[in-house]
Amino acid sequence: MLKNLISQCVLPGYRQLVIQKQRQFFTGLNRMASKKYNVLFVLGGPGAGKGTQCEKIVKEFGYVHLSAGDLLREERSNPSSQYGEIIEGHIKNGTIVPVEITCALLLKAMAASEKNKFLIDGFPRNKDNLEGWNRETHDKATVKGVLFFDCPEQECVQRCLKRGQTSGRSDDNEESLKKRISTYTNSTKPIIEHYRSQNLVMELNGAKSADEVFEDVRKVLATLE
Ligand SMILES: Nc1ncnc2c1ncn2[C@@H]1O[C@H](COP(=O)(O)OP(=O)(O)OP(=O)(O)O)[C@@H](O)[C@H]1O
Ligand SMILES: Nc1ccn([C@H]2C[C@H](O)[C@@H](COP(=O)(O)O)O2)c(=O)n1
């Protein structure tokens, strides 16, 4: 009789409780797992001031700055990398490195950081970058916006040539710059337009002085905080 009472009344209630607790546990786990990286992309022509502004943003807004170009240059300099020659070829030619390489470097750098807010500078630069990013990060990252520094071509070229006097960059010269500008116009501008159609673009006049540009950046970023 007591056995029957336990199996008919107590056990089902206990089972229900266990199932309910299991559900709560797995929901908690899922929520933890769904914590995504928050990303702001930073785009603009060569020399538009992306890196300069990112440095200032890091100091004031606590983002981690990841420059796709810097990560590629670092990978190129690693003697044990199998991608060194491919990367150098693209950098000199002003063309874009396949996304599998660039996205893997970005994800590795994000995973190595304890922070959650990233400025990804110089990416995505073409359709291959954009599609690869979406494929690899749809469950890992949320793109909160795109900072777009608009700057006239002649100003960009002058800045890069001046930087080339001391930067040691193999692409801060007239020949590479022509190709970089053409890649920017033909491949990167459509990506900016893609994000503009999603209302994600924050456009800034990059032709002003660096401090004036940052004043504008501050206002725009304050709306995201
Ligand atoms: N607003 C500005 N006015 C004048 N010079 C600037 C301004 N912003 C940056 N510069 C200078 O222009 C050069 C290019 O700037 P920066 O490296 O920030 O551009 P970038 O967009 O990151 O370039 P790239 O894509 O080629 O790496 C640097 O020498 C920098 O000091
Ligand atoms: N998404 C990217 C970013 C950069 N590169 C390569 C080709 C660029 O000309 C070069 C320099 O980049 P920068 O420092 O100017 O941002 O790096 C690329 O292939 N893909």
Coordinates of N, CA and C and ligand atoms in Angstrom, one line a residue:
M1 N 0.8 -1.2 0.0 CA 0.0 0.0 0.0 C 0.9 1.3 0.0
L2 N 1.8 1.3 0.9 CA 2.8 2.4 1.0 C 3.6 2.5 -0.3
K3 N 4.0 1.3 -0.8 CA 4.8 1.3 -2.1 C 4.0 1.9 -3.2
N4 N 2.7 1.5 -3.2 CA 1.8 2.1 -4.3 C 1.7 3.6 -4.2
L5 N 1.5 4.1 -2.9 CA 1.4 5.5 -2.7 C 2.6 6.3 -3.2
I6 N 3.8 5.7 -2.9 CA 5.1 6.3 -3.3 C 5.1 6.4 -4.8
S7 N 4.9 5.2 -5.5 CA 5.0 5.2 -6.9 C 4.0 6.0 -7.6
Q8 N 2.8 6.1 -7.0 CA 1.7 6.9 -7.7 C 1.8 8.4 -7.4
C9 N 2.1 8.8 -6.2 CA 2.0 10.2 -5.8 C 3.4 10.9 -5.7
V10 N 4.3 10.3 -4.9 CA 5.6 11.0 -4.6 C 6.5 11.0 -5.8
L11 N 6.7 9.8 -6.5 CA 7.6 9.7 -7.6 C 7.3 10.6 -8.8
P12 N 6.1 10.6 -9.3 CA 5.8 11.6 -10.4 C 6.1 13.0 -10.0
G13 N 5.8 13.4 -8.8 CA 6.1 14.8 -8.4 C 7.6 15.1 -8.4
Y14 N 8.3 14.1 -7.9 CA 9.8 14.2 -7.8 C 10.4 14.3 -9.2
R15 N 9.8 13.4 -10.1 CA 10.3 13.4 -11.5 C 10.1 14.8 -12.1
Q16 N 8.9 15.3 -11.9 CA 8.6 16.6 -12.5 C 9.6 17.7 -12.0
L17 N 9.9 17.6 -10.7 CA 10.8 18.6 -10.1 C 12.2 18.4 -10.8
V18 N 12.6 17.2 -11.0 CA 14.0 17.0 -11.6 C 14.0 17.5 -13.0
I19 N 12.9 17.3 -13.7 CA 12.8 17.7 -15.1 C 12.9 19.3 -15.1
Q20 N 12.1 19.9 -14.2 CA 12.0 21.4 -14.2 C 13.4 21.9 -13.9
K21 N 14.1 21.3 -12.9 CA 15.5 21.8 -12.5 C 16.5 21.6 -13.7
Q22 N 16.3 20.4 -14.4 CA 17.2 20.2 -15.6 C 17.0 21.3 -16.6
R23 N 15.7 21.6 -16.8 CA 15.4 22.7 -17.9 C 16.0 24.0 -17.5
Q24 N 15.9 24.4 -16.2 CA 16.5 25.6 -15.7 C 18.0 25.7 -15.9
F25 N 18.6 24.5 -15.6 CA 20.1 24.4 -15.7 C 20.5 24.6 -17.2
F26 N 19.8 23.9 -18.1 CA 20.2 24.0 -19.5 C 19.9 25.4 -20.1
T27 N 18.8 26.0 -19.7 CA 18.5 27.4 -20.2 C 19.6 28.4 -19.7
G28 N 20.1 28.2 -18.5 CA 21.2 29.0 -18.0 C 22.4 28.8 -18.8
L29 N 22.7 27.6 -19.1 CA 23.9 27.3 -19.9 C 23.8 27.9 -21.3
N30 N 22.6 27.8 -21.9 CA 22.5 28.4 -23.2 C 22.7 29.9 -23.2
R31 N 22.1 30.5 -22.2 CA 22.3 32.0 -22.1 C 23.8 32.4 -22.0
M32 N 24.5 31.6 -21.2 CA 25.9 31.9 -21.0 C 26.6 31.7 -22.4
A33 N 26.2 30.7 -23.1 CA 26.9 30.4 -24.3 C 26.6 31.4 -25.4
S34 N 25.4 32.1 -25.2 CA 25.0 33.0 -26.3 C 25.6 34.4 -26.1
K35 N 26.5 34.6 -25.1 CA 27.1 35.9 -24.9 C 28.0 36.1 -26.1
K36 N 27.7 37.1 -26.9 CA 28.4 37.3 -28.2 C 29.4 38.5 -28.1
Y37 N 30.4 38.5 -28.9 CA 31.3 39.7 -29.0 C 30.5 40.8 -29.7
N38 N 30.7 42.0 -29.1 CA 30.1 43.2 -29.7 C 31.1 43.9 -30.6
V39 N 30.8 44.1 -31.8 CA 31.7 44.6 -32.8 C 31.3 45.9 -33.5
L40 N 32.3 46.8 -33.6 CA 32.1 48.0 -34.5 C 33.1 47.8 -35.6
F41 N 32.7 47.8 -36.8 CA 33.6 47.8 -37.9 C 34.1 49.2 -38.2
V42 N 35.3 49.4 -38.7 CA 35.9 50.7 -38.9 C 36.4 50.7 -40.4
L43 N 35.7 51.5 -41.2 CA 36.0 51.5 -42.7 C 36.3 52.9 -43.2
G44 N 36.9 53.0 -44.3 CA 37.3 54.3 -44.9 C 38.5 54.0 -45.9
G45 N 38.8 54.9 -46.7 CA 39.9 54.7 -47.7 C 41.3 54.6 -47.0
P46 N 42.3 54.2 -47.7 CA 43.7 54.2 -47.1 C 44.1 55.5 -46.7
G47 N 44.5 55.7 -45.4 CA 44.9 57.0 -44.9 C 43.7 57.8 -44.4
A48 N 42.5 57.3 -44.4 CA 41.4 58.1 -44.0 C 41.4 58.5 -42.5
G49 N 42.3 57.8 -41.7 CA 42.4 58.1 -40.3 C 41.8 57.0 -39.4
K50 N 41.6 55.8 -39.9 CA 40.9 54.8 -39.1 C 41.8 54.4 -37.9
G51 N 43.0 54.1 -38.1 CA 43.9 53.7 -37.0 C 44.1 54.8 -36.0
T52 N 44.2 56.0 -36.5 CA 44.4 57.2 -35.6 C 43.2 57.3 -34.7
Q53 N 42.0 57.2 -35.2 CA 40.8 57.4 -34.4 C 40.6 56.2 -33.5
C54 N 40.9 55.0 -34.0 CA 40.7 53.8 -33.1 C 41.6 54.0 -31.8
E55 N 42.8 54.5 -32.0 CA 43.6 54.7 -30.8 C 43.0 55.6 -29.8
K56 N 42.3 56.6 -30.3 CA 41.7 57.6 -29.4 C 40.4 56.9 -28.7
I57 N 39.7 56.1 -29.5 CA 38.5 55.5 -29.0 C 38.8 54.5 -27.9
V58 N 39.9 53.8 -28.1 CA 40.3 52.8 -27.1 C 40.5 53.5 -25.8
K59 N 41.2 54.6 -25.8 CA 41.5 55.3 -24.5 C 40.2 55.8 -23.8
E60 N 39.3 56.2 -24.6 CA 38.1 56.8 -23.9 C 36.9 55.8 -23.8
F61 N 36.8 54.9 -24.6 CA 35.6 54.0 -24.6 C 35.8 52.6 -24.3
G62 N 37.1 52.2 -24.0 CA 37.3 50.8 -23.6 C 37.1 49.7 -24.6
Y63 N 37.2 50.1 -25.8 CA 37.2 49.0 -26.9 C 38.5 48.4 -27.0
V64 N 38.6 47.1 -27.6 CA 39.8 46.5 -28.0 C 39.9 46.8 -29.5
H65 N 41.1 47.3 -29.9 CA 41.3 47.7 -31.3 C 42.0 46.5 -32.0
L66 N 41.3 46.0 -33.0 CA 42.0 44.9 -33.9 C 42.0 45.4 -35.3
S67 N 43.3 45.7 -35.8 CA 43.4 46.1 -37.2 C 43.7 44.9 -38.0
A68 N 42.8 44.7 -39.0 CA 43.0 43.5 -39.9 C 44.4 43.6 -40.6
G69 N 44.7 44.8 -41.0 CA 46.0 45.0 -41.7 C 47.2 44.7 -40.8
D70 N 47.1 45.2 -39.5 CA 48.2 44.9 -38.6 C 48.3 43.4 -38.3
L71 N 47.2 42.7 -38.1 CA 47.2 41.3 -37.9 C 47.8 40.5 -39.1
L72 N 47.5 41.0 -40.3 CA 48.1 40.3 -41.5 C 49.6 40.6 -41.6
R73 N 50.0 41.8 -41.2 CA 51.4 42.1 -41.3 C 52.2 41.3 -40.3
E74 N 51.6 41.1 -39.1 CA 52.2 40.3 -38.0 C 52.4 38.9 -38.5
E75 N 51.3 38.3 -39.1 CA 51.3 37.0 -39.6 C 52.4 36.8 -40.7
R76 N 52.5 37.8 -41.6 CA 53.4 37.8 -42.7 C 54.9 37.7 -42.1
S77 N 55.1 38.4 -40.9 CA 56.4 38.4 -40.4 C 56.8 37.2 -39.6
N78 N 55.8 36.3 -39.4 CA 56.1 35.1 -38.6 C 56.7 34.0 -39.6
P79 N 58.0 33.7 -39.3 CA 58.7 32.8 -40.3 C 58.0 31.4 -40.4
S80 N 57.3 31.0 -39.3 CA 56.7 29.7 -39.4 C 55.3 29.7 -40.0
S81 N 54.8 30.9 -40.5 CA 53.5 30.9 -41.1 C 53.6 30.4 -42.5
Q82 N 52.5 29.7 -42.9 CA 52.5 29.2 -44.3 C 51.8 30.3 -45.2
Y83 N 51.4 31.4 -44.6 CA 50.7 32.4 -45.4 C 51.5 33.6 -45.8
G84 N 52.7 33.7 -45.3 CA 53.5 34.9 -45.4 C 53.6 35.4 -46.9
E85 N 53.9 34.5 -47.8 CA 54.0 35.0 -49.2 C 52.7 35.5 -49.8
I86 N 51.6 34.7 -49.5 CA 50.3 35.1 -50.0 C 49.9 36.5 -49.5
I87 N 50.2 36.7 -48.2 CA 49.8 38.0 -47.6 C 50.6 39.1 -48.2
E88 N 51.9 38.9 -48.3 CA 52.8 40.0 -48.9 C 52.3 40.3 -50.3
G89 N 52.0 39.3 -51.1 CA 51.6 39.5 -52.5 C 50.3 40.4 -52.5
H90 N 49.4 40.2 -51.6 CA 48.2 41.0 -51.6 C 48.4 42.4 -51.1
I91 N 49.3 42.5 -50.1 CA 49.5 43.8 -49.5 C 50.2 44.7 -50.6
K92 N 51.2 44.2 -51.3 CA 51.9 45.0 -52.3 C 51.0 45.4 -53.4
N93 N 50.1 44.4 -53.8 CA 49.2 44.6 -54.9 C 48.0 45.4 -54.6
G94 N 47.8 45.7 -53.3 CA 46.6 46.4 -52.8 C 45.3 45.6 -53.0
T95 N 45.5 44.3 -53.1 CA 44.3 43.4 -53.2 C 44.0 42.8 -51.8
I96 N 43.0 42.0 -51.7 CA 42.5 41.6 -50.4 C 42.8 40.1 -50.2
V97 N 43.4 39.8 -49.0 CA 43.8 38.5 -48.6 C 42.5 37.7 -48.4
P98 N 42.5 36.4 -48.8 CA 41.3 35.5 -48.6 C 40.8 35.6 -47.2
V99 N 39.5 35.6 -47.0 CA 38.9 35.8 -45.7 C 39.2 34.7 -44.7
E100 N 39.5 33.5 -45.2 CA 39.8 32.4 -44.3 C 41.0 32.7 -43.4
I101 N 42.0 33.4 -44.0 CA 43.2 33.8 -43.3 C 42.8 34.9 -42.3
T102 N 42.2 36.0 -42.8 CA 41.9 37.2 -42.0 C 41.0 36.9 -40.9
C103 N 39.9 36.2 -41.2 CA 38.9 35.9 -40.2 C 39.4 35.1 -39.1
A104 N 40.3 34.1 -39.4 CA 40.9 33.2 -38.4 C 41.8 34.1 -37.5
L105 N 42.5 35.0 -38.1 CA 43.4 35.9 -37.2 C 42.5 36.8 -36.3
L106 N 41.4 37.3 -36.8 CA 40.5 38.1 -36.0 C 39.9 37.3 -34.9
L107 N 39.4 36.1 -35.2 CA 38.7 35.3 -34.2 C 39.7 34.9 -33.1
K108 N 40.9 34.6 -33.5 CA 41.9 34.2 -32.5 C 42.2 35.4 -31.6
A109 N 42.3 36.6 -32.1 CA 42.6 37.7 -31.3 C 41.4 38.0 -30.4
M110 N 40.2 37.8 -30.9 CA 39.1 38.1 -30.0 C 39.0 37.1 -28.9
A111 N 39.3 35.8 -29.2 CA 39.2 34.8 -28.2 C 40.3 35.0 -27.1
A112 N 41.4 35.6 -27.5 CA 42.5 35.8 -26.6 C 42.3 37.0 -25.6
S113 N 41.3 37.8 -26.0 CA 41.0 39.0 -25.2 C 39.9 38.6 -24.1
E114 N 40.1 39.3 -23.0 CA 39.1 39.1 -21.9 C 37.9 40.0 -22.1
K115 N 38.1 41.0 -23.0 CA 37.0 42.0 -23.2 C 36.0 41.6 -24.3
N116 N 34.9 42.3 -24.3 CA 33.8 42.0 -25.2 C 33.5 43.0 -26.3
K117 N 34.2 44.2 -26.2 CA 33.8 45.2 -27.2 C 35.0 45.4 -28.2
F118 N 34.8 45.2 -29.4 CA 35.9 45.2 -30.4 C 35.7 46.2 -31.5
L119 N 36.8 47.0 -31.8 CA 36.8 47.8 -33.0 C 37.6 47.0 -34.0
I120 N 36.9 46.6 -35.1 CA 37.6 45.9 -36.1 C 37.9 46.8 -37.3
D121 N 39.1 47.1 -37.4 CA 39.6 48.2 -38.3 C 40.1 47.6 -39.7
G122 N 39.5 48.1 -40.8 CA 39.9 47.7 -42.1 C 39.3 46.3 -42.5
F123 N 38.1 46.1 -42.0 CA 37.4 44.8 -42.3 C 35.9 45.0 -42.1
P124 N 35.0 44.5 -42.9 CA 35.2 43.7 -44.1 C 35.4 44.6 -45.3
R125 N 36.4 44.2 -46.1 CA 36.8 45.1 -47.2 C 36.3 44.7 -48.6
N126 N 35.7 43.5 -48.7 CA 35.1 43.1 -49.9 C 34.0 42.0 -49.7
K127 N 33.4 41.5 -50.7 CA 32.3 40.6 -50.6 C 32.8 39.3 -49.9
D128 N 34.0 38.9 -50.3 CA 34.6 37.6 -49.7 C 34.7 37.8 -48.2
N129 N 35.2 39.0 -47.8 CA 35.4 39.3 -46.3 C 34.0 39.2 -45.6
L130 N 33.1 39.9 -46.3 CA 31.7 40.0 -45.6 C 31.1 38.6 -45.5
E131 N 31.1 37.8 -46.6 CA 30.4 36.5 -46.6 C 31.1 35.6 -45.6
G132 N 32.5 35.6 -45.6 CA 33.2 34.8 -44.7 C 33.0 35.1 -43.2
W133 N 32.9 36.4 -42.9 CA 32.6 36.9 -41.6 C 31.2 36.4 -41.2
N134 N 30.2 36.6 -42.0 CA 28.9 36.1 -41.7 C 28.8 34.6 -41.4
R135 N 29.5 33.9 -42.3 CA 29.6 32.4 -42.1 C 30.2 32.0 -40.8
E136 N 31.3 32.6 -40.4 CA 32.1 32.2 -39.3 C 31.6 32.7 -38.0
T137 N 30.9 33.9 -38.0 CA 30.6 34.5 -36.7 C 29.1 34.8 -36.4
H138 N 28.2 34.2 -37.2 CA 26.8 34.5 -37.0 C 26.3 34.2 -35.6
D139 N 27.0 33.2 -35.0 CA 26.6 32.8 -33.6 C 27.6 33.3 -32.6
K140 N 28.6 34.1 -33.0 CA 29.6 34.5 -32.1 C 29.7 36.0 -31.9
A141 N 29.2 36.8 -32.9 CA 29.4 38.2 -32.8 C 28.2 39.0 -33.3
T142 N 28.0 40.2 -32.7 CA 27.0 41.0 -33.2 C 27.6 42.3 -33.7
V143 N 27.3 42.7 -34.9 CA 27.8 43.9 -35.5 C 26.9 45.1 -35.0
K144 N 27.4 45.9 -34.2 CA 26.6 47.0 -33.6 C 26.6 48.2 -34.5
G145 N 27.6 48.4 -35.4 CA 27.6 49.5 -36.3 C 28.9 49.6 -37.1
V146 N 28.9 50.5 -38.0 CA 30.1 50.7 -38.8 C 30.5 52.2 -38.8
L147 N 31.7 52.4 -38.3 CA 32.3 53.8 -38.3 C 32.9 54.0 -39.7
F148 N 32.4 55.0 -40.4 CA 32.9 55.2 -41.8 C 33.5 56.6 -41.9
F149 N 34.9 56.6 -42.1 CA 35.6 57.8 -42.2 C 35.7 58.2 -43.7
D150 N 35.0 59.2 -44.1 CA 35.0 59.6 -45.5 C 36.0 60.7 -45.6
C151 N 36.9 60.5 -46.6 CA 38.0 61.5 -46.8 C 38.3 61.5 -48.3
P152 N 38.5 62.7 -48.8 CA 38.8 62.8 -50.3 C 40.1 62.0 -50.7
E153 N 40.0 61.5 -51.9 CA 41.1 60.6 -52.3 C 42.5 61.3 -52.3
Q154 N 42.6 62.6 -52.7 CA 43.9 63.3 -52.8 C 44.4 63.4 -51.4
E155 N 43.6 63.7 -50.4 CA 44.0 63.9 -49.0 C 44.5 62.5 -48.5
C156 N 43.8 61.5 -48.8 CA 44.3 60.1 -48.4 C 45.6 59.8 -49.0
V157 N 45.8 60.1 -50.2 CA 47.1 59.7 -50.9 C 48.2 60.5 -50.2
Q158 N 48.0 61.8 -50.0 CA 49.0 62.7 -49.4 C 49.4 62.2 -48.0
R159 N 48.4 61.8 -47.3 CA 48.7 61.3 -45.9 C 49.5 60.0 -46.0
C160 N 49.2 59.1 -46.9 CA 49.9 57.8 -46.9 C 51.3 58.0 -47.4
L161 N 51.5 59.0 -48.4 CA 52.8 59.2 -48.9 C 53.7 59.8 -47.8
K162 N 53.1 60.7 -47.1 CA 53.9 61.3 -45.9 C 54.2 60.2 -44.9
R163 N 53.2 59.4 -44.6 CA 53.5 58.3 -43.6 C 54.6 57.4 -44.2
G164 N 54.6 57.2 -45.5 CA 55.6 56.3 -46.1 C 57.0 56.7 -45.9
Q165 N 57.2 58.0 -45.6 CA 58.6 58.5 -45.4 C 59.2 57.8 -44.1
T166 N 58.3 57.4 -43.2 CA 58.9 56.7 -42.0 C 58.3 55.4 -41.6
S167 N 57.1 55.0 -42.3 CA 56.4 53.8 -41.8 C 57.1 52.5 -42.2
G168 N 57.9 52.5 -43.2 CA 58.5 51.2 -43.7 C 57.5 50.3 -44.3
R169 N 56.2 50.8 -44.6 CA 55.2 49.9 -45.2 C 55.5 49.8 -46.7
S170 N 55.4 48.5 -47.1 CA 55.7 48.2 -48.5 C 54.6 48.8 -49.5
D171 N 53.5 49.3 -48.9 CA 52.4 49.7 -49.7 C 52.1 51.2 -49.6
D172 N 52.9 52.0 -48.9 CA 52.8 53.5 -48.8 C 53.6 54.1 -49.9
N173 N 53.4 53.7 -51.1 CA 54.0 54.3 -52.3 C 53.0 54.5 -53.4
E174 N 53.3 55.4 -54.4 CA 52.3 55.8 -55.4 C 51.7 54.6 -56.1
E175 N 52.6 53.6 -56.5 CA 52.1 52.5 -57.3 C 51.1 51.6 -56.5
S176 N 51.5 51.3 -55.3 CA 50.5 50.5 -54.4 C 49.3 51.3 -54.1
L177 N 49.5 52.6 -53.9 CA 48.3 53.4 -53.5 C 47.2 53.4 -54.6
K178 N 47.7 53.5 -55.8 CA 46.7 53.5 -56.9 C 45.8 52.2 -56.8
K179 N 46.5 51.1 -56.6 CA 45.7 49.8 -56.5 C 44.9 49.8 -55.3
R180 N 45.4 50.3 -54.2 CA 44.6 50.3 -52.9 C 43.3 51.1 -53.0
I181 N 43.5 52.3 -53.7 CA 42.3 53.2 -53.9 C 41.3 52.5 -54.8
S182 N 41.8 51.8 -55.8 CA 40.9 51.2 -56.7 C 40.2 50.0 -56.0
T183 N 40.8 49.3 -55.2 CA 40.2 48.2 -54.4 C 39.2 48.8 -53.5
Y184 N 39.5 50.0 -52.9 CA 38.6 50.6 -51.9 C 37.3 51.0 -52.7
T185 N 37.5 51.7 -53.9 CA 36.3 52.2 -54.6 C 35.5 51.0 -55.1
N186 N 36.1 50.0 -55.7 CA 35.3 48.9 -56.3 C 34.8 47.9 -55.4
S187 N 35.6 47.6 -54.3 CA 35.2 46.5 -53.5 C 34.7 46.9 -52.1
T188 N 35.3 47.9 -51.5 CA 34.9 48.3 -50.1 C 33.7 49.2 -50.0
K189 N 33.6 50.1 -51.0 CA 32.5 51.0 -50.9 C 31.1 50.3 -51.0
P190 N 31.0 49.2 -51.9 CA 29.8 48.4 -51.8 C 29.4 47.8 -50.5
I191 N 30.5 47.5 -49.7 CA 30.2 46.9 -48.4 C 29.7 47.9 -47.5
I192 N 30.2 49.2 -47.6 CA 29.7 50.3 -46.8 C 28.2 50.5 -47.1
E193 N 27.9 50.5 -48.4 CA 26.5 50.7 -48.8 C 25.6 49.5 -48.3
H194 N 26.2 48.3 -48.3 CA 25.4 47.2 -47.8 C 25.0 47.5 -46.3
Y195 N 26.0 47.9 -45.5 CA 25.6 48.2 -44.1 C 24.8 49.5 -44.0
R196 N 25.0 50.4 -44.9 CA 24.1 51.6 -44.8 C 22.6 51.2 -45.0
S197 N 22.4 50.3 -45.9 CA 21.0 49.8 -46.1 C 20.4 49.2 -44.9
Q198 N 21.3 48.8 -44.0 CA 20.8 48.2 -42.7 C 20.8 49.2 -41.6
N199 N 21.0 50.5 -42.0 CA 21.1 51.6 -41.0 C 22.2 51.4 -39.9
L200 N 23.3 50.8 -40.3 CA 24.3 50.6 -39.4 C 25.5 51.6 -39.5
V201 N 25.5 52.4 -40.6 CA 26.7 53.2 -40.9 C 26.6 54.6 -40.1
M202 N 27.7 54.9 -39.4 CA 27.9 56.2 -38.8 C 29.0 56.9 -39.6
E203 N 28.6 57.9 -40.4 CA 29.5 58.5 -41.3 C 30.2 59.7 -40.7
L204 N 31.5 59.8 -40.8 CA 32.2 61.0 -40.2 C 33.1 61.6 -41.3
N205 N 33.2 62.9 -41.2 CA 34.1 63.6 -42.1 C 35.5 63.5 -41.7
G206 N 36.3 62.6 -42.4 CA 37.6 62.3 -42.0 C 38.6 63.3 -42.5
A207 N 38.2 64.4 -43.2 CA 39.1 65.4 -43.7 C 39.5 66.4 -42.7
K208 N 38.7 66.5 -41.6 CA 39.0 67.5 -40.6 C 40.3 67.1 -39.8
S209 N 40.7 67.9 -38.9 CA 41.9 67.5 -38.1 C 41.6 66.3 -37.2
A210 N 42.6 65.6 -36.8 CA 42.3 64.4 -36.0 C 41.5 64.6 -34.8
D211 N 41.8 65.8 -34.1 CA 41.0 66.1 -32.9 C 39.6 66.4 -33.2
E212 N 39.4 67.2 -34.3 CA 38.0 67.5 -34.7 C 37.2 66.3 -35.1
V213 N 37.9 65.4 -35.8 CA 37.2 64.1 -36.2 C 36.8 63.4 -34.9
F214 N 37.7 63.4 -33.9 CA 37.4 62.6 -32.7 C 36.2 63.2 -31.9
E215 N 36.1 64.6 -32.0 CA 34.9 65.2 -31.3 C 33.6 64.7 -31.9
D216 N 33.6 64.5 -33.2 CA 32.4 63.9 -33.9 C 32.2 62.4 -33.5
V217 N 33.4 61.7 -33.4 CA 33.3 60.3 -33.1 C 32.7 60.2 -31.7
R218 N 33.1 61.0 -30.8 CA 32.6 61.0 -29.4 C 31.0 61.1 -29.4
K219 N 30.5 62.0 -30.2 CA 29.1 62.2 -30.2 C 28.4 61.0 -30.7
V220 N 28.9 60.4 -31.8 CA 28.3 59.3 -32.4 C 28.3 58.0 -31.4
L221 N 29.5 57.8 -30.8 CA 29.6 56.7 -29.9 C 28.8 56.8 -28.6
A222 N 28.6 58.1 -28.2 CA 27.7 58.3 -27.0 C 26.3 57.7 -27.3
T223 N 25.9 57.7 -28.5 CA 24.5 57.2 -28.8 C 24.5 55.7 -28.7
L224 N 25.6 55.0 -28.7 CA 25.6 53.6 -28.6 C 25.8 53.1 -27.2
E225 N 26.3 53.9 -26.3 CA 26.6 53.5 -24.9 C 25.3 53.1 -24.2
Ligands
LIG1 N1 42.6 63.9 -39.5 C1 43.9 63.8 -39.9 N2 44.5 64.9 -40.5 C2 45.8 64.8 -40.9 N3 46.5 63.6 -40.9 C3 45.9 62.6 -40.3 C4 44.6 62.6 -39.8 N4 44.3 61.3 -39.3 C5 45.4 60.6 -39.5 N5 46.4 61.3 -40.1 C6 47.7 60.9 -40.5 O1 47.5 60.2 -41.8 C7 48.2 59.0 -41.8 C8 47.3 57.8 -42.0 O2 46.5 57.7 -40.8 P1 46.0 56.3 -40.3 O3 47.1 55.4 -40.2 O4 45.2 56.6 -39.0 O5 45.0 55.9 -41.5 P2 44.3 54.6 -41.8 O6 43.0 54.9 -42.3 O7 44.4 53.6 -40.7 O8 45.2 54.1 -43.0 P3 45.5 52.6 -43.6 O9 44.1 52.0 -43.9 O10 46.3 52.9 -44.8 O11 46.2 51.8 -42.6 C9 49.0 58.9 -40.5 O12 50.3 59.3 -40.8 C10 48.3 59.8 -39.6 O13 49.1 60.4 -38.6
LIG2 N1 40.5 43.0 -44.5 C1 41.8 43.2 -45.0 C2 42.5 44.2 -44.4 C3 43.8 44.4 -45.0 N2 44.3 43.7 -45.9 C4 45.6 43.9 -46.5 C5 45.5 44.6 -47.9 C6 45.6 46.0 -47.5 O1 46.0 46.9 -48.5 C7 46.7 45.9 -46.4 C8 46.9 47.0 -45.5 O2 45.7 47.2 -44.7 P1 45.5 48.6 -43.8 O3 46.6 48.5 -42.8 O4 45.7 49.7 -44.8 O5 44.2 48.5 -43.2 O6 46.4 44.7 -45.7 C9 43.5 42.6 -46.4 O7 43.9 41.9 -47.4 N3 42.2 42.4 -45.9

